[in-house]
PDB file of C-alpha atoms and ligand atoms in Angstrom:
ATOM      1  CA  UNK J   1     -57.677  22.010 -14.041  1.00 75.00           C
ATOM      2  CA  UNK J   2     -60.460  21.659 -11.959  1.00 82.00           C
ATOM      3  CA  UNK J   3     -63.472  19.155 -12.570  1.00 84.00           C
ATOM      4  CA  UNK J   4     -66.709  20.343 -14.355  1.00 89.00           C
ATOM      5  CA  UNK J   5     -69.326  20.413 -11.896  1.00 93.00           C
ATOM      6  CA  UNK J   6     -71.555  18.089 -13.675  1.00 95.00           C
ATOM      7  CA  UNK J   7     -72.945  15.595 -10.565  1.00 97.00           C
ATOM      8  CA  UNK J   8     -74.425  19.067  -8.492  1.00 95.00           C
ATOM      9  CA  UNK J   9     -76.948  17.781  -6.771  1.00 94.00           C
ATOM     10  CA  UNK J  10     -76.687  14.389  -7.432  1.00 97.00           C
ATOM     11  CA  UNK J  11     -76.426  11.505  -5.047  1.00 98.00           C
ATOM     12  CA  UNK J  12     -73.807   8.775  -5.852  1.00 98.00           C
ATOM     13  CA  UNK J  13     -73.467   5.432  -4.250  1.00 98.00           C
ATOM     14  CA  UNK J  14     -70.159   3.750  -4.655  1.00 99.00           C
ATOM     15  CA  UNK J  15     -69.420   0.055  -3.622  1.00 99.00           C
ATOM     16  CA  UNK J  16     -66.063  -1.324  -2.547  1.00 98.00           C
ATOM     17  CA  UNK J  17     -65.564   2.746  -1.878  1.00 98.00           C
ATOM     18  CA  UNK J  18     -63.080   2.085   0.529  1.00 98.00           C
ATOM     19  CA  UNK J  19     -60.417   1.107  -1.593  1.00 98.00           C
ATOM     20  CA  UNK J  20     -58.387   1.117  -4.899  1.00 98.00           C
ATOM     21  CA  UNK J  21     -60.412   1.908  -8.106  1.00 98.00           C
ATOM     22  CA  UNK J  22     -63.924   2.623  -5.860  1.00 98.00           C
ATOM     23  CA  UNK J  23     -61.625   5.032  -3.987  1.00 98.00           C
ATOM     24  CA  UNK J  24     -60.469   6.387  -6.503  1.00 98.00           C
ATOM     25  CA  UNK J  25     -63.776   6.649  -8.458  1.00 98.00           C
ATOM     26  CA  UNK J  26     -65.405   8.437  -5.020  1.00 98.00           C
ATOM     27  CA  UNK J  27     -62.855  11.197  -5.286  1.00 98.00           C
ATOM     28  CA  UNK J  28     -64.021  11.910  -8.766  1.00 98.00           C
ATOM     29  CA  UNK J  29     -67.155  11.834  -8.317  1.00 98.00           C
ATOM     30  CA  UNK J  30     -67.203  13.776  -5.284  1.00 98.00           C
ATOM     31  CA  UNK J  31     -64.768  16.933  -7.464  1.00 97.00           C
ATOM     32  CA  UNK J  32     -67.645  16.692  -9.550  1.00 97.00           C
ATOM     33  CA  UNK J  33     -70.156  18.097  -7.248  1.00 97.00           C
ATOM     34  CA  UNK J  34     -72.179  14.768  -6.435  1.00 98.00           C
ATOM     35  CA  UNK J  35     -72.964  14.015  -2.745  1.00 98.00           C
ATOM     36  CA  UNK J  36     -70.855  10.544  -2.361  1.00 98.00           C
ATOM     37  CA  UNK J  37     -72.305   6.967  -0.165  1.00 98.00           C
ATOM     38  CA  UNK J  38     -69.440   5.529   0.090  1.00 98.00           C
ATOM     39  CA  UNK J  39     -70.174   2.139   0.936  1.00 99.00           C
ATOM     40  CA  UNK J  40     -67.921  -1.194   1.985  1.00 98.00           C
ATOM     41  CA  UNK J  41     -67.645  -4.060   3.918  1.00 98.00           C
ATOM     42  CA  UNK J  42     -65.389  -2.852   5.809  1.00 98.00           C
ATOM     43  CA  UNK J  43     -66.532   1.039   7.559  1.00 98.00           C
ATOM     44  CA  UNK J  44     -62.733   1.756   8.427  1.00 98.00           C
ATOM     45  CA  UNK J  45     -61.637   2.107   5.257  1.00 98.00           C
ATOM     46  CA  UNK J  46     -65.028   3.753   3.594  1.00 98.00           C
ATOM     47  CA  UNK J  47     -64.310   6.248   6.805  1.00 98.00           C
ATOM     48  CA  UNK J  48     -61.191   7.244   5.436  1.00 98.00           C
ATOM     49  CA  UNK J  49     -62.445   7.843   1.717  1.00 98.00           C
ATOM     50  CA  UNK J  50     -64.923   9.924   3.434  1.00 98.00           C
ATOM     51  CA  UNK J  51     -62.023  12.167   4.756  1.00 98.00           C
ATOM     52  CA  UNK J  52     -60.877  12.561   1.151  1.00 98.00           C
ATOM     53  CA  UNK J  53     -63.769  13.637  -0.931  1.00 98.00           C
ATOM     54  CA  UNK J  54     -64.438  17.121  -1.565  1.00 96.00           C
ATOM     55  CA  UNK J  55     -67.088  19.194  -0.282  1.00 96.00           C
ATOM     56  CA  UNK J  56     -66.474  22.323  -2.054  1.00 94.00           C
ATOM     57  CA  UNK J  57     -70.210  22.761  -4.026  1.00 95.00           C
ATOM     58  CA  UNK J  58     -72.954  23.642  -1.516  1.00 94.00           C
ATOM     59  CA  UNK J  59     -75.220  21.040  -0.205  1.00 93.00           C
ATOM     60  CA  UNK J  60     -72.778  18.205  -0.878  1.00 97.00           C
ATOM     61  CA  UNK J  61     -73.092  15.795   1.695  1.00 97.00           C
ATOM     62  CA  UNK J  62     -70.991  12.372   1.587  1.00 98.00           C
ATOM     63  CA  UNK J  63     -71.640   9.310   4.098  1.00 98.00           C
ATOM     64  CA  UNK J  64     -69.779   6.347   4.880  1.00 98.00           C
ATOM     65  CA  UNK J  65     -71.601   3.258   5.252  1.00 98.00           C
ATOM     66  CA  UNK J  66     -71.177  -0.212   5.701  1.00 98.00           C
ATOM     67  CA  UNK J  67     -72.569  -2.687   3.766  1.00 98.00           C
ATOM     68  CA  UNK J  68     -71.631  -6.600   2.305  1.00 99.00           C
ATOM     69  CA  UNK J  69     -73.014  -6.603  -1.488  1.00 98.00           C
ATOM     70  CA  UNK J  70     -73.433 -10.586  -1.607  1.00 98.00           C
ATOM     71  CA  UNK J  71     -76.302 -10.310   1.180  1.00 98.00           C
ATOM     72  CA  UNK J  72     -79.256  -9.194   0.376  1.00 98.00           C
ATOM     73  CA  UNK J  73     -80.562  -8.343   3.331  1.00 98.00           C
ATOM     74  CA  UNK J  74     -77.668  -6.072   4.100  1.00 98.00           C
ATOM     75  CA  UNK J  75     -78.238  -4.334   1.050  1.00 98.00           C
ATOM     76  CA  UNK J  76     -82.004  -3.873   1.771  1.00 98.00           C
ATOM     77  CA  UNK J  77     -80.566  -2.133   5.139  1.00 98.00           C
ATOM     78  CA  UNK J  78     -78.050  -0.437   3.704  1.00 98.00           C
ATOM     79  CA  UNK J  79     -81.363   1.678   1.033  1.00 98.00           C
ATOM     80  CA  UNK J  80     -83.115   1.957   4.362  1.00 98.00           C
ATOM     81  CA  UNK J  81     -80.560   4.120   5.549  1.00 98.00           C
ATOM     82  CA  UNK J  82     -79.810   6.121   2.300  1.00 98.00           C
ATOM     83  CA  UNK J  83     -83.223   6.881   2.361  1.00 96.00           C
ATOM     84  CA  UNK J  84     -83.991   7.711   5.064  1.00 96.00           C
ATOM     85  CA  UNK J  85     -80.283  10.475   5.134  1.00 97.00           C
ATOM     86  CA  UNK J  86     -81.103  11.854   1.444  1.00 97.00           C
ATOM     87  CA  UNK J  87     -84.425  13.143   0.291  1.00 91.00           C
ATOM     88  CA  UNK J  88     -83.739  11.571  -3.281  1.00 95.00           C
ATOM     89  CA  UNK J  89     -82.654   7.964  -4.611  1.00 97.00           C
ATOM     90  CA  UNK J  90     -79.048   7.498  -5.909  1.00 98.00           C
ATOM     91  CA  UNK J  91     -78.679   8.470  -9.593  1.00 98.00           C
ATOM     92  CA  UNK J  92     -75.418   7.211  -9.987  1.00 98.00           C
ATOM     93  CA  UNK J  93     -74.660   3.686  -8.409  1.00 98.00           C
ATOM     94  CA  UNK J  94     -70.953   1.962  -9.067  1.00 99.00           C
ATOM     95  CA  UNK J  95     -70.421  -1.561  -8.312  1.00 99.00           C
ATOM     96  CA  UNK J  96     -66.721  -1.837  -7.654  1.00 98.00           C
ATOM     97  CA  UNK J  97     -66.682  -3.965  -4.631  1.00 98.00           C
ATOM     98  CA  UNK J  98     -65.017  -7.156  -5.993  1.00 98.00           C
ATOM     99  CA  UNK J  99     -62.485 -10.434  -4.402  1.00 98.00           C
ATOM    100  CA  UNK J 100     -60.119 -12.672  -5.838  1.00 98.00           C
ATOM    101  CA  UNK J 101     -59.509 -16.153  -4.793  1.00 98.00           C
ATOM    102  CA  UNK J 102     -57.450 -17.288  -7.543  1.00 97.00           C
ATOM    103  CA  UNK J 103     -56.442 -21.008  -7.728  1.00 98.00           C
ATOM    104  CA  UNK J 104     -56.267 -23.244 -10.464  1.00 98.00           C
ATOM    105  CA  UNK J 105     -59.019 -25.244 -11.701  1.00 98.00           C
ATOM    106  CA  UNK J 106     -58.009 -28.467 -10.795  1.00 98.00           C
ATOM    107  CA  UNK J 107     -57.930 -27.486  -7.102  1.00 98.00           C
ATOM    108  CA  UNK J 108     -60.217 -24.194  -7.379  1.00 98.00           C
ATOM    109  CA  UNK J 109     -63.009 -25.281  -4.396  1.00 98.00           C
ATOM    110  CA  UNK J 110     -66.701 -25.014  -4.374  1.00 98.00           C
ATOM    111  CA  UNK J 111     -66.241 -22.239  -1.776  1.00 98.00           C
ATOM    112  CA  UNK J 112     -64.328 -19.753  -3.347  1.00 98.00           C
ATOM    113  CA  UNK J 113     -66.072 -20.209  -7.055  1.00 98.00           C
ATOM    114  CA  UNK J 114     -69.503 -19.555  -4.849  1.00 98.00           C
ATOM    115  CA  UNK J 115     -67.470 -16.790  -2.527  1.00 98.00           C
ATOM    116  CA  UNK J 116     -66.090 -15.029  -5.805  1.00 98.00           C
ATOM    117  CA  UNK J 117     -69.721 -14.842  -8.197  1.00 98.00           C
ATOM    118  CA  UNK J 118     -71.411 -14.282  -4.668  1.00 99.00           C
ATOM    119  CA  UNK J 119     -69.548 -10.856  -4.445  1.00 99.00           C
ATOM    120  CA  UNK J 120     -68.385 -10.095  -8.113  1.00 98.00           C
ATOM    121  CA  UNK J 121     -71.749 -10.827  -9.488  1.00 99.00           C
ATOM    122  CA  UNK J 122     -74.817 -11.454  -7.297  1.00 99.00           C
ATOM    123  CA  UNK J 123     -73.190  -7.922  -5.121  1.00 99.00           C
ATOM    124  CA  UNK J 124     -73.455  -5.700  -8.340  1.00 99.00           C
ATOM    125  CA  UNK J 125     -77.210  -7.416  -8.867  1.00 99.00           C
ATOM    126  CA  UNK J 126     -78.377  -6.694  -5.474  1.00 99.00           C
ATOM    127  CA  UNK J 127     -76.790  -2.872  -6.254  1.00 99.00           C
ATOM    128  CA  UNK J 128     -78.766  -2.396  -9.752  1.00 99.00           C
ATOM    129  CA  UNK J 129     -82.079  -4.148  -8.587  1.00 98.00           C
ATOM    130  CA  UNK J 130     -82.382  -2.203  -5.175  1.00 98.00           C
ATOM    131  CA  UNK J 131     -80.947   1.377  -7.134  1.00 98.00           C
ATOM    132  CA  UNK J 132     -83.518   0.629 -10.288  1.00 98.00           C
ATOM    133  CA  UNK J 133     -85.975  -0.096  -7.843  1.00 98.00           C
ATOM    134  CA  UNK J 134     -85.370   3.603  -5.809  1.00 98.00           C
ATOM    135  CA  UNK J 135     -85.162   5.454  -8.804  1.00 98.00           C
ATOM    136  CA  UNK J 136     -88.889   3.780 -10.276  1.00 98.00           C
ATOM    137  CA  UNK J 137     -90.321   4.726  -7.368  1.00 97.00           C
ATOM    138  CA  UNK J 138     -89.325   7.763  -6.533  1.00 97.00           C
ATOM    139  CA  UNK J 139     -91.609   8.878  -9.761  1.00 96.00           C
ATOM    140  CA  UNK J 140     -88.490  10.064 -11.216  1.00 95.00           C
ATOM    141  CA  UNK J 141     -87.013   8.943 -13.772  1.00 96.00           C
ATOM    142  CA  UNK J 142     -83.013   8.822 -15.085  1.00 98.00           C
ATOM    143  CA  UNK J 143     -80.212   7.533 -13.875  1.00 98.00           C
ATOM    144  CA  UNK J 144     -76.413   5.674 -14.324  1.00 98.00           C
ATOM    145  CA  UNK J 145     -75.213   2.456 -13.568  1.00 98.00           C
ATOM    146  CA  UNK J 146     -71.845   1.251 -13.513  1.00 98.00           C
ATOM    147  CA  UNK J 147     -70.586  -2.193 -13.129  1.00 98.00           C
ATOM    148  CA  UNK J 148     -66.626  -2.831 -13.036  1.00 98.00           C
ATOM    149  CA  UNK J 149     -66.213  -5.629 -14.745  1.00 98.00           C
ATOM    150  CA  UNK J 150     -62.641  -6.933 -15.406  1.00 98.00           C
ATOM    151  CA  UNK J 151     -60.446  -7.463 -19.093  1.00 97.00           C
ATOM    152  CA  UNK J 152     -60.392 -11.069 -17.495  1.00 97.00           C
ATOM    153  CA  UNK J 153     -63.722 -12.067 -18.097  1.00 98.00           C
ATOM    154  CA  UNK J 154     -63.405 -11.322 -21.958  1.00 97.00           C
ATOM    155  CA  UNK J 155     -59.614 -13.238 -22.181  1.00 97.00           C
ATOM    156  CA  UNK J 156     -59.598 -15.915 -19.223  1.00 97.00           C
ATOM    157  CA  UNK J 157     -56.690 -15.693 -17.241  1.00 97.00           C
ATOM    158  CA  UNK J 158     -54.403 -18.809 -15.838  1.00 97.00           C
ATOM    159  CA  UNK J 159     -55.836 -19.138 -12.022  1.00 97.00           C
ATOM    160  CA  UNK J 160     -59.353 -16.697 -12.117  1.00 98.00           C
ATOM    161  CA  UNK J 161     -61.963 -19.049 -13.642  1.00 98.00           C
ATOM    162  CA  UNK J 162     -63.580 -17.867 -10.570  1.00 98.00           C
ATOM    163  CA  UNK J 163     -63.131 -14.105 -11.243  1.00 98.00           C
ATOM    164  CA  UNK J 164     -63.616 -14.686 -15.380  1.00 98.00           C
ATOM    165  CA  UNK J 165     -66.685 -16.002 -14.861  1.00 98.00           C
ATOM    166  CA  UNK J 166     -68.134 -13.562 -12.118  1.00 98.00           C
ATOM    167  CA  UNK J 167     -66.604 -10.598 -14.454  1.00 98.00           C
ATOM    168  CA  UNK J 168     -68.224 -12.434 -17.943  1.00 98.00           C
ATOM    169  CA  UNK J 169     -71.492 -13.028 -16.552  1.00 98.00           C
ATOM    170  CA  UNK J 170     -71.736  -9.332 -14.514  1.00 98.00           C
ATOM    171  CA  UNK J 171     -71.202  -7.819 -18.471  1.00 98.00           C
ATOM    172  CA  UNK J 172     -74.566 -10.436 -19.799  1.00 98.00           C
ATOM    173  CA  UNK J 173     -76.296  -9.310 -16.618  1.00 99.00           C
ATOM    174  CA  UNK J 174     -75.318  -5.381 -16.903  1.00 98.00           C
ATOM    175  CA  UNK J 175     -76.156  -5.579 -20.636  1.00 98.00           C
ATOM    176  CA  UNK J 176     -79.661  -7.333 -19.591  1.00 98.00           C
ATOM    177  CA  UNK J 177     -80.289  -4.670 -17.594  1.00 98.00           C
ATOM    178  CA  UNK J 178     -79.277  -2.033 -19.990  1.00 98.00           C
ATOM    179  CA  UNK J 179     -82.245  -3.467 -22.080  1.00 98.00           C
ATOM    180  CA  UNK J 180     -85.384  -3.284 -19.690  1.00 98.00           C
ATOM    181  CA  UNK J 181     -84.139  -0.421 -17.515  1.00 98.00           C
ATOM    182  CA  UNK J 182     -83.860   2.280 -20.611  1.00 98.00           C
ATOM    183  CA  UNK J 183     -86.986   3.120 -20.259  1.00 98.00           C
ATOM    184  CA  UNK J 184     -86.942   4.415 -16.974  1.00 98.00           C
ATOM    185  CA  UNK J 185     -83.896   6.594 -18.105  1.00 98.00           C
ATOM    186  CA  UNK J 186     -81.617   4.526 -16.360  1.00 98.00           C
ATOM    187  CA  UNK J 187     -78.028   4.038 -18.536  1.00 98.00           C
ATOM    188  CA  UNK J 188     -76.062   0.341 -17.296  1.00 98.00           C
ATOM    189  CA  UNK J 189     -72.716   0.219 -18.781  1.00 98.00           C
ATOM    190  CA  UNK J 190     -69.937  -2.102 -17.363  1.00 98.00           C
ATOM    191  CA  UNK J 191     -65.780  -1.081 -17.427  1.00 98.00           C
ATOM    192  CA  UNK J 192     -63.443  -3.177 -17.922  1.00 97.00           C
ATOM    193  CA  UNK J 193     -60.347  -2.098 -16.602  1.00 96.00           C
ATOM    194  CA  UNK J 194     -56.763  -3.791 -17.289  1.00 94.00           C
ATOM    195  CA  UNK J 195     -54.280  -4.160 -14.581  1.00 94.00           C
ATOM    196  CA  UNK J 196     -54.541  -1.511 -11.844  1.00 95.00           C
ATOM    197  CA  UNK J 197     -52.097  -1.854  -9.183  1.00 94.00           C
ATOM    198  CA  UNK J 198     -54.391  -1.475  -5.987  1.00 95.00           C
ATOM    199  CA  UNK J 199     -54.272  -3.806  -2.681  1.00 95.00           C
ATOM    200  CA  UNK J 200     -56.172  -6.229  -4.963  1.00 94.00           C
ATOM    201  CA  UNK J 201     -53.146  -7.146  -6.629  1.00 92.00           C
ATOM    202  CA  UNK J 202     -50.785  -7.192  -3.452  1.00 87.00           C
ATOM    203  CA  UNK J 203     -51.814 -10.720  -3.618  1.00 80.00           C
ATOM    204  CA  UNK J 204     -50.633 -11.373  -7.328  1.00 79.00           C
ATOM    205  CA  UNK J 205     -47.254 -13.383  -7.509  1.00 76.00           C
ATOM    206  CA  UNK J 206     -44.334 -11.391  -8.479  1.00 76.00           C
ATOM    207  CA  UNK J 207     -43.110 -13.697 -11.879  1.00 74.00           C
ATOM    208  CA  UNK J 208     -46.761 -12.746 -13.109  1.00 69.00           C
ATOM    209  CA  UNK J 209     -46.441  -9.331 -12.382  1.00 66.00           C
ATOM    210  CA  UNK J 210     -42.903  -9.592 -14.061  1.00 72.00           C
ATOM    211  CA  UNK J 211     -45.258 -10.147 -17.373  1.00 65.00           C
ATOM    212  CA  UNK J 212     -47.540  -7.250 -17.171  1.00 60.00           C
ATOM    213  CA  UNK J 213     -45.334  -4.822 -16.217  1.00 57.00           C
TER     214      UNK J 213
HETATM  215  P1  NAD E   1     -59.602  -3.407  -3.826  1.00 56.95           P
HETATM  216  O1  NAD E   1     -59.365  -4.712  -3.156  1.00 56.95           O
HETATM  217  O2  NAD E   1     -58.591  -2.327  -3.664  1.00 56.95           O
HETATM  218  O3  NAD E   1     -61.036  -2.824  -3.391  1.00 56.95           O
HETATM  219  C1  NAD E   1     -62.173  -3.640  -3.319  1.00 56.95           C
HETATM  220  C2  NAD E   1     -63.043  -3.128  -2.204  1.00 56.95           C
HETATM  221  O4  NAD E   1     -64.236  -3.927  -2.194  1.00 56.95           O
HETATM  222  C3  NAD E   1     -62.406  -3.240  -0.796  1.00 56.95           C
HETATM  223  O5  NAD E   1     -62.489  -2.007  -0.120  1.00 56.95           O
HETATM  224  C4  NAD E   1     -63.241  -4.312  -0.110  1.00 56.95           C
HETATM  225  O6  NAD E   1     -63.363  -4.111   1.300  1.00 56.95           O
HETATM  226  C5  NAD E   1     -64.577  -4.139  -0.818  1.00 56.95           C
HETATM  227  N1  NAD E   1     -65.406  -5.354  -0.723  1.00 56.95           N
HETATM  228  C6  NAD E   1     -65.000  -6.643  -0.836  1.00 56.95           C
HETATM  229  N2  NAD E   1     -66.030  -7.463  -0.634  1.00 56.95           N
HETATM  230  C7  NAD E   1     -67.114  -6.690  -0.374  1.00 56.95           C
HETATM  231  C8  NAD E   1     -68.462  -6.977  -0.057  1.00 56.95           C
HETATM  232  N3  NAD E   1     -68.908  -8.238   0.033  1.00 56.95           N
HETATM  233  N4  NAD E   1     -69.307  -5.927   0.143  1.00 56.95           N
HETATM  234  C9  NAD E   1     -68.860  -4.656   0.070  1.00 56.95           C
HETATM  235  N5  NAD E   1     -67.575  -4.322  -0.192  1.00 56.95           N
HETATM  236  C10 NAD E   1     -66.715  -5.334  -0.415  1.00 56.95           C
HETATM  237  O7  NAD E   1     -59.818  -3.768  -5.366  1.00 56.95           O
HETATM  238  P2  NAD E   1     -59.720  -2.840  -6.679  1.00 56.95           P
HETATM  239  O8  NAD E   1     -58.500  -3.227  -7.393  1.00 56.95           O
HETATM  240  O9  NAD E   1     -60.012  -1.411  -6.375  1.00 56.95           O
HETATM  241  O10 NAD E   1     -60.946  -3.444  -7.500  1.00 56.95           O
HETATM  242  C11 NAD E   1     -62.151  -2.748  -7.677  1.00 56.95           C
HETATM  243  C12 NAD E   1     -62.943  -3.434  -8.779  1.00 56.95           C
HETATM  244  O11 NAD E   1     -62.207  -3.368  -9.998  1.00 56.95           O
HETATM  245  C13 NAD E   1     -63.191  -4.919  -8.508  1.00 56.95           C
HETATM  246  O12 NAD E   1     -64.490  -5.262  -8.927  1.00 56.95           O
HETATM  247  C14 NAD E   1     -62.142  -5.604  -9.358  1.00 56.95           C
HETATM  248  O13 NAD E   1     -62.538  -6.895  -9.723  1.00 56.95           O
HETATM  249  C15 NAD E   1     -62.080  -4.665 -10.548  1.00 56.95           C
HETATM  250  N6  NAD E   1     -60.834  -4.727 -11.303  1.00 56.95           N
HETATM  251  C16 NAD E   1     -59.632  -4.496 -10.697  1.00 56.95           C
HETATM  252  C17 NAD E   1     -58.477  -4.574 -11.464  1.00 56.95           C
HETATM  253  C18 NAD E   1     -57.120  -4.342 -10.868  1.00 56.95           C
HETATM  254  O14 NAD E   1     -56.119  -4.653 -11.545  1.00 56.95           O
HETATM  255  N7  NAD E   1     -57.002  -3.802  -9.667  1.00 56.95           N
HETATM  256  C19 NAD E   1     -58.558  -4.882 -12.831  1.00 56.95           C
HETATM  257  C20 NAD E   1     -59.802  -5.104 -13.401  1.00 56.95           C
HETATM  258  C21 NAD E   1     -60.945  -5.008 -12.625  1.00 56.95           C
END
């Protein structure tokens, strides 16, 4: 069946688009008549959503861009340039760009907690701050913001105190936002999705995904 046009004429902006779940979540978006940014670290692989969206509704118009969510000056760049493409801001902005660098605790370094929160949590504030921002100014109210958050930061899981925390603090900071945004309109909501095979989890021993399969 096909998808209810229900994003015509809206822009989208979609971190981590270029793979697994943000892929996945561009495509939908995209059969739903929104003009797609897909946007990642890494253009190659935001290049080849962009060869998979849909451009059936007139005046769609999707662009691949290149962006690293933990830096804020990259994100800064990164509005320039949607601002200067589309005439509007984003409506609808997805943080989905997220890292693992599971260890356990006892050897878990200073690096990869800070590398993990930097991207997981810090990336989606940079995302909701500069979109919130767009949208306020543009006079024009209303909009939807999505943080993926992660099952593991409401249960822990053996190895991710990294990832737990990054995923349990970006649901206080998404429900923060929630608060003081609603009255520009602007919806936050986080999803919390379970196990998703995706080339996140290529990296996820084969005895634990024994268990979850
Ligand atoms: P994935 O590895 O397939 O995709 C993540 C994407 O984020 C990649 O394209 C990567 O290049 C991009 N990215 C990484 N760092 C970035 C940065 N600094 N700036 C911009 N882009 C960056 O992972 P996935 O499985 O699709 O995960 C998507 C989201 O869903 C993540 O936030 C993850 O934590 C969450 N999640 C995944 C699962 C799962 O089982 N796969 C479960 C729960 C939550």
């Amino acid at each position: 069946m096909a998808a209810p046009l229900r994003l015509k004429s809206t822009l989208a902006l979609v971190t981590g688009g270029g793979s697994g779940i943000g892929r996945a979540i561009c495509q939908r978006l995209s059969q739903e008549g929104a003009s797609v940014a897909v946007v990642d670290v890494n253009i190659d692989s935001a290049n080849e959503t962009l060869g998979s969206l849909s451009c059936d509704v007139p005046g769609q118009e999707h662009v691949a861009l290149t962006a690293d969510v933990s830096r804020s000056e990259s994100v800064s760049a990164l509005m320039e340039q949607i601002q200067s493409r589309f005439s509007a801001p984003p409506r609808v902005a997805v943080s989905s760009a997220g890292i693992t660098r599971d260890e356990f605790l006892l050897r878990l370094s200073e690096e990869n907690f800070n590398t993990v929160l930097d991207v997981n949590l810090k990336g989606p504030f940079l995302i909701t701050q500069a979109v919130a921002r767009s949208i306020v100014s543009s006079g024009q109210n209303g909009g939807s913001i999505i943080n993926i958050s992660s099952i593991v930061g409401k249960v822990g899981n053996l190895g991710q105190a990294n990832y737990a925390a990054s995923k349990a603090g970006l649901e206080g900071f998404t429900k923060t936002a929630a608060k003081e945004l609603a009255k520009f309109g602007i919806r936050c909501n986080t999803v919390l999705p379970g196990f998703t095979v995706t080339p996140m989890t290529d990296t996820v021993p084969q005895k634990v995904l024994d268990k979850v399969s």
